[in-house]
Tab-separated table of C-alpha atoms in Angstrom:
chain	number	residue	atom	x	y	z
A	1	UNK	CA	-8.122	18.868	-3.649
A	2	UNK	CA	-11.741	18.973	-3.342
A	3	UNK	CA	-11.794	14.989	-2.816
A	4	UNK	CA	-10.275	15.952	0.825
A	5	UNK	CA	-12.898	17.847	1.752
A	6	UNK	CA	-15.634	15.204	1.219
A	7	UNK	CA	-13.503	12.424	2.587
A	8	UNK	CA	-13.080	14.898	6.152
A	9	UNK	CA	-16.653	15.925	6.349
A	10	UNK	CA	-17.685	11.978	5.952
A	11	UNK	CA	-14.481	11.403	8.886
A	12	UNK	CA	-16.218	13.924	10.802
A	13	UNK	CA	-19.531	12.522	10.552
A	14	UNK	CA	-18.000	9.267	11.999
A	15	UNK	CA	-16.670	10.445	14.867
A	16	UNK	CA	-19.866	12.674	16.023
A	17	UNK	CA	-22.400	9.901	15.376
A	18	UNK	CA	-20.288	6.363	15.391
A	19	UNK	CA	-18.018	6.515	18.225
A	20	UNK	CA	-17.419	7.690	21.710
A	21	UNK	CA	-16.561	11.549	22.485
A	22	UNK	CA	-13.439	9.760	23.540
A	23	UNK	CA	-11.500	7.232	21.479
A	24	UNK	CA	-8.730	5.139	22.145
A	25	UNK	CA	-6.473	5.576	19.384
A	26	UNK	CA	-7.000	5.580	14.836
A	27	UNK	CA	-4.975	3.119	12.834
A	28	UNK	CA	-4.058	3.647	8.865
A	29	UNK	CA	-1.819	2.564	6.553
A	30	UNK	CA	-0.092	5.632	4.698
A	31	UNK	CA	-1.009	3.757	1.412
A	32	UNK	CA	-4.183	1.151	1.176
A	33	UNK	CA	-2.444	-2.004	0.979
A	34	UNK	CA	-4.988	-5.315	0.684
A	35	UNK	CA	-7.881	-2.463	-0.721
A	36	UNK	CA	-6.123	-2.113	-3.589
A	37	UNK	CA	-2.935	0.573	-3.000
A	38	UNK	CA	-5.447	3.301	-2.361
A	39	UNK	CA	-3.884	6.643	-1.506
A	40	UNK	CA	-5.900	9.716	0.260
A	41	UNK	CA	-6.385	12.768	-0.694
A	42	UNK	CA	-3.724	15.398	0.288
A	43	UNK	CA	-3.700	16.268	3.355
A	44	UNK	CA	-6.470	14.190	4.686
A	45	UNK	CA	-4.495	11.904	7.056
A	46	UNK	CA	-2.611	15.269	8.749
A	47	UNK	CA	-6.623	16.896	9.308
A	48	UNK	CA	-7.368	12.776	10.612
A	49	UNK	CA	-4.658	13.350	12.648
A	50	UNK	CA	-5.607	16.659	14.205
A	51	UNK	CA	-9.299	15.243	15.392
A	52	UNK	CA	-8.352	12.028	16.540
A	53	UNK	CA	-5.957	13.652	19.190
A	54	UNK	CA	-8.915	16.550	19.854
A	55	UNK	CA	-10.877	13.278	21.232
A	56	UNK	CA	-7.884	12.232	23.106
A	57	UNK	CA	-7.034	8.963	20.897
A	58	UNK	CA	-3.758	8.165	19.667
A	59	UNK	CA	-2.286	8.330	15.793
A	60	UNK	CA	-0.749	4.888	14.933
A	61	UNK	CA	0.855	4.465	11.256
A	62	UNK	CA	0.844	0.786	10.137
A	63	UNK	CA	3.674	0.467	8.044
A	64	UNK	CA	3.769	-3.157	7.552
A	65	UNK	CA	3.637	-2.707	3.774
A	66	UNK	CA	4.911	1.156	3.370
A	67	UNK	CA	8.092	1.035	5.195
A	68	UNK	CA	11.150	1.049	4.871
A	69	UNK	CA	11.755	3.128	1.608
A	70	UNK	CA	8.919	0.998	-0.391
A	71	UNK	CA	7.364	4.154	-1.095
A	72	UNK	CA	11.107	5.493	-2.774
A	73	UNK	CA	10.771	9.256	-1.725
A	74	UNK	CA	10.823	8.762	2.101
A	75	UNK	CA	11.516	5.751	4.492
A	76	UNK	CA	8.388	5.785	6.421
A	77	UNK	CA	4.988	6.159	4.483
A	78	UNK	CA	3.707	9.011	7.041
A	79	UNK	CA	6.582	11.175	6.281
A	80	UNK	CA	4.615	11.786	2.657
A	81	UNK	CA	1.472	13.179	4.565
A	82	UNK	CA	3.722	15.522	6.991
A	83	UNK	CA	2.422	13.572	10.281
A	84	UNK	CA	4.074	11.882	13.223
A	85	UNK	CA	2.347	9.292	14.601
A	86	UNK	CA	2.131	8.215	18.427
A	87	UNK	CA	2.788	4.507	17.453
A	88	UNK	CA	3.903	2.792	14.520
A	89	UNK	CA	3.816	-0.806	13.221
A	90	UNK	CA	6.400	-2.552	11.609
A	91	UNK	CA	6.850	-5.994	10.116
A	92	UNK	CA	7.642	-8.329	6.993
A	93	UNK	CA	9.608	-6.244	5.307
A	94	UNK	CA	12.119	-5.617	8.667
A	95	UNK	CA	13.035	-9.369	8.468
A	96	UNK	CA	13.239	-9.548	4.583
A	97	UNK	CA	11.513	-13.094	4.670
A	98	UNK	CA	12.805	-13.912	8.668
A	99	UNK	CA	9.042	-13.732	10.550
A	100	UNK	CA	9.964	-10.846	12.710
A	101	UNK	CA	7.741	-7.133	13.949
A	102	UNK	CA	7.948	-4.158	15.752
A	103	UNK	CA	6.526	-1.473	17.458
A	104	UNK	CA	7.749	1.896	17.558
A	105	UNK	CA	6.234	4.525	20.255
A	106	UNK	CA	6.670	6.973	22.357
A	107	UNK	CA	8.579	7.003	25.905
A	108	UNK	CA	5.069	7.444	27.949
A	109	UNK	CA	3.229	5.030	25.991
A	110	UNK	CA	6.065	2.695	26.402
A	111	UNK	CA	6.083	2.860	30.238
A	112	UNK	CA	2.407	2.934	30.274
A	113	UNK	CA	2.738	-1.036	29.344
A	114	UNK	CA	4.752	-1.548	32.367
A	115	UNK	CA	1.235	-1.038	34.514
A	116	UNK	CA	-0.031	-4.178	33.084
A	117	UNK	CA	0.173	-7.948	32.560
A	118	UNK	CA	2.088	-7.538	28.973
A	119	UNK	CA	4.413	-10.066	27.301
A	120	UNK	CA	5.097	-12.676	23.949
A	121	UNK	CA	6.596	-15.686	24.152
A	122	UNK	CA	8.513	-14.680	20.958
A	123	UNK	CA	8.774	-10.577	21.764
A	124	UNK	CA	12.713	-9.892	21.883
A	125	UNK	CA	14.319	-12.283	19.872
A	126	UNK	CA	18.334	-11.882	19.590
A	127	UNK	CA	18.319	-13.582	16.194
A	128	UNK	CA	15.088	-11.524	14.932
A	129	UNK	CA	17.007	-8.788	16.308
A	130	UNK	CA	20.358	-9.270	14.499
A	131	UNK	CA	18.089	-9.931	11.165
A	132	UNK	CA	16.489	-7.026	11.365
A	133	UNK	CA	20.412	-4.897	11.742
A	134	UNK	CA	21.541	-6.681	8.791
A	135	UNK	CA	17.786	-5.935	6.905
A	136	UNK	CA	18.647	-2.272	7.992
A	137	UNK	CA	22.258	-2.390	6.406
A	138	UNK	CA	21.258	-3.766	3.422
A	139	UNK	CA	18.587	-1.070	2.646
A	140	UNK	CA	21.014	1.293	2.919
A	141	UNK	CA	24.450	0.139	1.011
A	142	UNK	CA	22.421	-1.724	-1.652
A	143	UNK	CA	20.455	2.007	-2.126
A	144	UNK	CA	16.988	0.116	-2.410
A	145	UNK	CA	15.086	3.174	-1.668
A	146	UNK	CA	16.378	4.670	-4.084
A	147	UNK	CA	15.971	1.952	-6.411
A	148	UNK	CA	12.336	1.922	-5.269
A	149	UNK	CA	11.850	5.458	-6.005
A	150	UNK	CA	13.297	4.543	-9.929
A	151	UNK	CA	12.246	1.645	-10.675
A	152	UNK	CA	8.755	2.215	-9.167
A	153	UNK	CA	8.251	5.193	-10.968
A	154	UNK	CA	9.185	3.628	-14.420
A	155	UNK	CA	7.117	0.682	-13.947
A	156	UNK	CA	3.941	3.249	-13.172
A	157	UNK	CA	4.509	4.811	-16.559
A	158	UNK	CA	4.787	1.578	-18.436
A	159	UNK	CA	1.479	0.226	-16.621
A	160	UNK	CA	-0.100	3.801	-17.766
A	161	UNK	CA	0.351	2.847	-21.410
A	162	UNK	CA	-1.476	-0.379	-20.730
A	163	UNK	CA	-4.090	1.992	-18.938
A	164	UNK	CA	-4.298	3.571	-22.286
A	165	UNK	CA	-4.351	0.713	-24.987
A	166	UNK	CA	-6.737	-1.210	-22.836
A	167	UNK	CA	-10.139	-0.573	-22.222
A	168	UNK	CA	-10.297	-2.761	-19.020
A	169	UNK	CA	-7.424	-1.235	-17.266
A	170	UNK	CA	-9.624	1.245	-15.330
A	171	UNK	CA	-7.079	2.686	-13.124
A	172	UNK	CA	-2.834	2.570	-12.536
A	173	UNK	CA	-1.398	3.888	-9.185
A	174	UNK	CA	0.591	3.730	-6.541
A	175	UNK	CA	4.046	5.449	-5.072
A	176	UNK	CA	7.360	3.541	-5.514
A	177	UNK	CA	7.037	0.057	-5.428
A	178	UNK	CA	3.631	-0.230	-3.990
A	179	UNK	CA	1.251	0.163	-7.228
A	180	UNK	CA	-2.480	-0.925	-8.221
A	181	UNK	CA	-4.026	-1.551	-11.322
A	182	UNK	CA	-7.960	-1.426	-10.974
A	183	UNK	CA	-9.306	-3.446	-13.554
A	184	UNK	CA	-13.097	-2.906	-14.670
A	185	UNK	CA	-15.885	-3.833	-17.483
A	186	UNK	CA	-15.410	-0.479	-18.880
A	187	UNK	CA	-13.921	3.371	-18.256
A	188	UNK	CA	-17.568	4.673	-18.395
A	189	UNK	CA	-19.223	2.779	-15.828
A	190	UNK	CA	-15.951	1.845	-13.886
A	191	UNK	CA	-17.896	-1.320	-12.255
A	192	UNK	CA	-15.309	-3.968	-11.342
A	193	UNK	CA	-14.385	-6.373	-14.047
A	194	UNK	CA	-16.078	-9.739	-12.752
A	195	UNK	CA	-14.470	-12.122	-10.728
A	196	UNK	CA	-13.828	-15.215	-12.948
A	197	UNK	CA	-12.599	-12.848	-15.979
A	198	UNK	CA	-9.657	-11.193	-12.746
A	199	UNK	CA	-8.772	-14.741	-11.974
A	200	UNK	CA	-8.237	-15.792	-15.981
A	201	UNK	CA	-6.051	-13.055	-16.432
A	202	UNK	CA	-4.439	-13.725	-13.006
A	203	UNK	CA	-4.023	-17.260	-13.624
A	204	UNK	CA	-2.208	-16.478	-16.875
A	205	UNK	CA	0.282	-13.970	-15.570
A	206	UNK	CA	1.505	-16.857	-13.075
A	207	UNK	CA	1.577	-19.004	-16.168
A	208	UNK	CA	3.717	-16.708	-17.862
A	209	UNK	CA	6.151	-16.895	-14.819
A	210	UNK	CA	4.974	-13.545	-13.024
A	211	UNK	CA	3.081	-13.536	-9.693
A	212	UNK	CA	0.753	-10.514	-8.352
A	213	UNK	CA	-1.484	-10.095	-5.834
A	214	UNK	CA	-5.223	-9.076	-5.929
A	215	UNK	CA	-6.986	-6.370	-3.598
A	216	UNK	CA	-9.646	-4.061	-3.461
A	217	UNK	CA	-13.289	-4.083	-1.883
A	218	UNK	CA	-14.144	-6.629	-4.819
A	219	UNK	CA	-10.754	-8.342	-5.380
A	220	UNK	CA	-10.460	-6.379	-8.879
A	221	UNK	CA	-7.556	-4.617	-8.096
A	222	UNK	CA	-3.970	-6.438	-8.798
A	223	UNK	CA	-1.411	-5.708	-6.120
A	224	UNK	CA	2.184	-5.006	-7.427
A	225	UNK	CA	4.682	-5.420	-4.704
A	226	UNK	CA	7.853	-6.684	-6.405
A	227	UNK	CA	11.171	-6.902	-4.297
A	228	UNK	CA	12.878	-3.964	-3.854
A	229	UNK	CA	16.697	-5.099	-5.684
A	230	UNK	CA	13.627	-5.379	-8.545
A	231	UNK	CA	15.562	-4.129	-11.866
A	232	UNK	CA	13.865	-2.295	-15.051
A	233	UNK	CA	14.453	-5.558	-17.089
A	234	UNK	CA	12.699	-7.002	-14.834
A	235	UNK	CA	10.101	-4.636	-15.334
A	236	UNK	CA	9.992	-4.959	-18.655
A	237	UNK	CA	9.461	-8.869	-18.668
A	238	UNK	CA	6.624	-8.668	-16.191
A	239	UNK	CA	5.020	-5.639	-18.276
A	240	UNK	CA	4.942	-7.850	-21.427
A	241	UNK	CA	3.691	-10.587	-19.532
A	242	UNK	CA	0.604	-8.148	-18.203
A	243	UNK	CA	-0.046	-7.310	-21.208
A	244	UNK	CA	0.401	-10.792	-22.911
A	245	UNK	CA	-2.807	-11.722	-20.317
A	246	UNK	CA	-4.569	-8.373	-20.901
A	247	UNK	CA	-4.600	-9.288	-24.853
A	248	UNK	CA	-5.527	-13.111	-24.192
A	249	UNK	CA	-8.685	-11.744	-21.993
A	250	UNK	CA	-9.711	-9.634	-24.933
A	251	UNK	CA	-9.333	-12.177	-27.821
A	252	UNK	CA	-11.817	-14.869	-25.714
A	253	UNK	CA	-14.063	-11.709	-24.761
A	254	UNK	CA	-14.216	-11.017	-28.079
Protein backbone atom coordinates (compact mmCIF):
# COMPACT_ATOMS: atom_id res chain seq x y z
CA UNK A 1 0.00 0.00 0.00
CA UNK A 2 1.97 2.85 -1.09
CA UNK A 3 -0.75 5.33 0.55
CA UNK A 4 0.90 4.02 4.02
CA UNK A 5 4.00 5.10 3.31
CA UNK A 6 3.10 8.78 2.63
CA UNK A 7 0.62 8.91 5.45
CA UNK A 8 3.89 7.57 8.00
CA UNK A 9 6.47 9.83 6.55
CA UNK A 10 3.84 12.93 7.01
CA UNK A 11 3.19 11.11 10.94
CA UNK A 12 6.79 11.24 11.24
CA UNK A 13 7.23 14.68 10.22
CA UNK A 14 4.71 15.58 13.03
CA UNK A 15 6.26 14.19 15.69
CA UNK A 16 10.00 15.57 14.87
CA UNK A 17 8.85 19.14 14.20
CA UNK A 18 5.19 19.56 16.05
CA UNK A 19 5.50 18.03 19.33
CA UNK A 20 7.68 17.31 22.27
CA UNK A 21 10.50 14.44 22.11
CA UNK A 22 8.14 13.16 24.72
CA UNK A 23 4.37 12.85 24.37
CA UNK A 24 1.77 11.97 26.60
CA UNK A 25 -0.25 9.56 24.87
CA UNK A 26 -2.06 9.38 20.67
CA UNK A 27 -5.79 8.97 20.39
CA UNK A 28 -7.65 7.41 17.07
CA UNK A 29 -10.59 5.97 16.18
CA UNK A 30 -9.97 2.54 14.26
CA UNK A 31 -12.43 3.95 11.59
CA UNK A 32 -12.96 7.99 11.00
CA UNK A 33 -16.25 8.45 12.41
CA UNK A 34 -17.63 12.39 12.21
CA UNK A 35 -14.74 12.82 9.05
CA UNK A 36 -16.63 10.84 7.07
CA UNK A 37 -15.89 6.80 7.95
CA UNK A 38 -12.35 7.26 6.78
CA UNK A 39 -10.21 4.15 7.10
CA UNK A 40 -6.14 4.16 7.00
CA UNK A 41 -4.05 2.62 5.07
CA UNK A 42 -2.93 -0.93 6.12
CA UNK A 43 -0.89 -1.07 8.57
CA UNK A 44 -0.50 2.54 9.35
CA UNK A 45 -2.08 2.63 12.84
CA UNK A 46 0.30 -0.64 14.02
CA UNK A 47 3.70 1.66 12.55
CA UNK A 48 1.57 4.86 14.66
CA UNK A 49 1.62 2.63 17.28
CA UNK A 50 5.27 1.63 17.31
CA UNK A 51 6.53 5.56 17.42
CA UNK A 52 4.19 6.86 19.74
CA UNK A 53 5.46 4.34 22.47
CA UNK A 54 9.35 5.06 21.10
CA UNK A 55 8.48 8.74 22.58
CA UNK A 56 7.11 7.22 25.64
CA UNK A 57 3.25 8.19 24.98
CA UNK A 58 0.51 5.90 25.34
CA UNK A 59 -1.84 4.13 22.42
CA UNK A 60 -5.55 4.83 23.26
CA UNK A 61 -8.32 3.33 20.73
CA UNK A 62 -11.57 5.37 20.85
CA UNK A 63 -14.13 3.04 20.14
CA UNK A 64 -17.11 5.05 20.82
CA UNK A 65 -18.43 4.39 17.31
CA UNK A 66 -16.34 1.04 16.27
CA UNK A 67 -17.14 -1.18 19.08
CA UNK A 68 -18.75 -3.66 19.91
CA UNK A 69 -18.97 -5.80 16.64
CA UNK A 70 -20.11 -2.54 14.47
CA UNK A 71 -17.32 -3.27 12.34
CA UNK A 72 -18.89 -7.25 11.83
CA UNK A 73 -15.43 -9.08 11.51
CA UNK A 74 -14.08 -8.33 15.04
CA UNK A 75 -15.58 -6.79 18.31
CA UNK A 76 -13.17 -4.07 18.85
CA UNK A 77 -12.13 -1.84 15.78
CA UNK A 78 -8.21 -2.18 16.71
CA UNK A 79 -8.33 -5.84 16.45
CA UNK A 80 -8.57 -5.11 12.35
CA UNK A 81 -5.14 -3.19 12.46
CA UNK A 82 -3.37 -6.05 14.72
CA UNK A 83 -2.71 -3.44 17.72
CA UNK A 84 -3.43 -3.37 21.43
CA UNK A 85 -3.90 -0.28 22.78
CA UNK A 86 -2.86 1.03 26.40
CA UNK A 87 -6.40 2.57 26.89
CA UNK A 88 -9.55 2.32 25.23
CA UNK A 89 -12.80 4.35 25.13
CA UNK A 90 -16.08 3.12 25.18
CA UNK A 91 -19.55 4.61 25.06
CA UNK A 92 -23.11 4.96 23.30
CA UNK A 93 -23.26 1.94 21.91
CA UNK A 94 -22.48 0.01 25.61
CA UNK A 95 -25.82 1.48 26.89
CA UNK A 96 -27.82 0.92 23.60
CA UNK A 97 -29.60 4.40 24.10
CA UNK A 98 -29.01 4.38 28.34
CA UNK A 99 -26.20 7.51 28.57
CA UNK A 100 -23.51 5.34 29.94
CA UNK A 101 -19.09 5.07 29.11
CA UNK A 102 -16.14 3.38 29.88
CA UNK A 103 -12.67 3.14 30.06
CA UNK A 104 -10.70 0.19 29.58
CA UNK A 105 -6.77 0.19 30.62
CA UNK A 106 -4.19 -1.34 31.89
CA UNK A 107 -3.48 -2.41 35.71
CA UNK A 108 -0.52 0.39 36.09
CA UNK A 109 -2.33 3.02 34.41
CA UNK A 110 -5.26 2.21 36.52
CA UNK A 111 -3.40 2.59 39.85
CA UNK A 112 -1.55 5.48 38.51
CA UNK A 113 -5.10 7.44 39.00
CA UNK A 114 -5.08 6.54 42.56
CA UNK A 115 -2.02 9.31 43.00
CA UNK A 116 -4.41 11.99 42.22
CA UNK A 117 -7.57 14.00 42.96
CA UNK A 118 -9.82 11.76 40.38
CA UNK A 119 -13.60 11.19 40.52
CA UNK A 120 -17.41 11.76 38.60
CA UNK A 121 -20.29 12.38 40.23
CA UNK A 122 -21.92 9.84 37.82
CA UNK A 123 -18.61 7.31 37.40
CA UNK A 124 -19.94 3.79 38.74
CA UNK A 125 -23.42 3.66 38.28
CA UNK A 126 -25.19 0.20 39.38
CA UNK A 127 -28.00 0.77 36.90
CA UNK A 128 -25.47 1.96 33.98
CA UNK A 129 -23.73 -1.01 35.08
CA UNK A 130 -26.53 -3.62 34.86
CA UNK A 131 -27.45 -1.86 31.29
CA UNK A 132 -24.41 -2.28 30.01
CA UNK A 133 -24.54 -6.61 31.14
CA UNK A 134 -27.76 -6.84 29.49
CA UNK A 135 -26.25 -4.54 26.23
CA UNK A 136 -23.43 -7.25 26.41
CA UNK A 137 -25.99 -10.26 26.37
CA UNK A 138 -27.89 -9.04 23.79
CA UNK A 139 -24.94 -8.61 21.32
CA UNK A 140 -24.22 -11.90 21.74
CA UNK A 141 -27.61 -14.20 21.67
CA UNK A 142 -29.24 -11.83 19.13
CA UNK A 143 -25.71 -12.54 16.88
CA UNK A 144 -25.58 -8.70 15.92
CA UNK A 145 -22.04 -8.90 14.96
CA UNK A 146 -22.64 -11.13 12.86
CA UNK A 147 -25.54 -9.50 11.48
CA UNK A 148 -23.29 -6.44 11.16
CA UNK A 149 -20.74 -8.25 9.27
CA UNK A 150 -23.91 -9.36 6.62
CA UNK A 151 -25.91 -6.91 6.44
CA UNK A 152 -23.12 -4.27 6.32
CA UNK A 153 -21.47 -5.87 3.66
CA UNK A 154 -24.66 -6.14 1.43
CA UNK A 155 -25.65 -2.69 1.97
CA UNK A 156 -21.84 -1.58 0.72
CA UNK A 157 -22.49 -3.40 -2.53
CA UNK A 158 -25.90 -1.95 -3.11
CA UNK A 159 -24.49 1.72 -2.32
CA UNK A 160 -21.57 0.71 -4.98
CA UNK A 161 -24.16 0.44 -7.74
CA UNK A 162 -25.39 3.89 -6.84
CA UNK A 163 -21.53 4.80 -6.93
CA UNK A 164 -21.78 3.60 -10.43
CA UNK A 165 -25.12 4.98 -11.97
CA UNK A 166 -24.43 8.30 -10.38
CA UNK A 167 -22.03 10.70 -11.28
CA UNK A 168 -22.13 12.54 -7.86
CA UNK A 169 -21.58 9.58 -5.72
CA UNK A 170 -17.78 10.11 -5.56
CA UNK A 171 -16.92 7.52 -3.12
CA UNK A 172 -18.79 4.29 -1.01
CA UNK A 173 -16.97 2.81 2.08
CA UNK A 174 -16.85 1.66 5.18
CA UNK A 175 -16.56 -1.91 7.23
CA UNK A 176 -19.79 -3.48 8.63
CA UNK A 177 -22.20 -1.14 9.63
CA UNK A 178 -20.11 1.92 9.73
CA UNK A 179 -20.15 3.16 5.89
CA UNK A 180 -19.61 6.64 3.97
CA UNK A 181 -20.75 7.84 0.86
CA UNK A 182 -18.60 10.94 -0.32
CA UNK A 183 -20.63 12.87 -2.48
CA UNK A 184 -18.91 15.42 -5.01
CA UNK A 185 -19.54 17.82 -8.24
CA UNK A 186 -17.89 15.27 -10.30
CA UNK A 187 -15.45 11.89 -10.35
CA UNK A 188 -12.78 14.00 -12.20
CA UNK A 189 -12.22 16.77 -9.98
CA UNK A 190 -13.62 14.98 -6.79
CA UNK A 191 -14.30 18.61 -5.12
CA UNK A 192 -17.12 18.24 -2.58
CA UNK A 193 -20.59 18.58 -3.90
CA UNK A 194 -21.70 22.09 -2.37
CA UNK A 195 -23.34 22.48 0.71
CA UNK A 196 -26.98 23.51 -0.08
CA UNK A 197 -27.18 20.74 -3.01
CA UNK A 198 -25.89 17.84 0.43
CA UNK A 199 -28.62 19.34 2.49
CA UNK A 200 -31.49 19.02 -0.53
CA UNK A 201 -30.70 15.60 -0.94
CA UNK A 202 -30.42 15.16 2.87
CA UNK A 203 -33.55 16.84 3.54
CA UNK A 204 -35.32 14.51 1.10
CA UNK A 205 -34.05 11.22 2.42
CA UNK A 206 -35.66 12.28 5.93
CA UNK A 207 -38.71 13.09 3.87
CA UNK A 208 -38.80 9.81 2.48
CA UNK A 209 -38.73 8.38 6.11
CA UNK A 210 -34.84 7.56 6.26
CA UNK A 211 -32.40 9.50 8.49
CA UNK A 212 -28.40 9.73 7.91
CA UNK A 213 -25.86 11.59 9.18
CA UNK A 214 -23.34 13.95 7.42
CA UNK A 215 -19.40 14.05 8.02
CA UNK A 216 -16.33 14.82 6.47
CA UNK A 217 -13.87 17.93 6.53
CA UNK A 218 -16.70 19.74 4.39
CA UNK A 219 -19.87 17.98 5.66
CA UNK A 220 -20.14 16.13 2.09
CA UNK A 221 -19.87 12.88 3.32
CA UNK A 222 -23.28 11.02 4.57
CA UNK A 223 -22.75 8.90 7.64
CA UNK A 224 -24.55 5.45 7.60
CA UNK A 225 -24.83 4.07 11.04
CA UNK A 226 -28.08 2.07 11.09
CA UNK A 227 -28.88 -0.16 14.23
CA UNK A 228 -27.31 -3.20 14.36
CA UNK A 229 -30.83 -5.81 14.49
CA UNK A 230 -30.87 -3.57 10.93
CA UNK A 231 -32.38 -6.28 8.34
CA UNK A 232 -31.64 -6.43 4.36
CA UNK A 233 -35.29 -5.23 3.76
CA UNK A 234 -34.50 -2.69 5.54
CA UNK A 235 -31.70 -2.09 3.43
CA UNK A 236 -33.40 -2.24 0.57
CA UNK A 237 -36.08 0.49 1.53
CA UNK A 238 -33.43 2.95 2.61
CA UNK A 239 -31.34 2.16 -0.72
CA UNK A 240 -34.39 3.12 -2.86
CA UNK A 241 -34.97 5.99 -0.83
CA UNK A 242 -31.05 7.17 -1.53
CA UNK A 243 -31.48 6.80 -4.66
CA UNK A 244 -35.07 8.28 -4.96
CA UNK A 245 -33.04 11.72 -3.57
CA UNK A 246 -29.95 11.06 -5.73
CA UNK A 247 -32.42 11.12 -8.95
CA UNK A 248 -34.53 14.21 -7.57
CA UNK A 249 -30.98 16.19 -7.20
CA UNK A 250 -30.25 15.38 -10.79
CA UNK A 251 -33.65 16.21 -12.44
CA UNK A 252 -33.50 20.05 -10.69
CA UNK A 253 -29.62 20.09 -11.62
CA UNK A 254 -30.54 19.37 -14.80
Amino acid sequence: CHANDQYIEQFKDTLNTAVPKTIAGFIAEPIQGVNGAVQYPRNFLKEAYQLVRERGGVCISDEVQTGFGRTGSHFWGFQTHDVVPDIVTLAKGIGNGFPMAAVVTTKEIASSLAQNLHFNTFGGSPLACVVGAAVLDAIEEDGLQKNSEDVGTYMLLELAKLRDKFEIVGDVRGKGLMIGVEMVTDKDSRQPLPAEEINQIWEDCKDMGVLIGRGGLCSQTFRIKPPMCITKKDVDFAVQVFNSALQRHMERAA
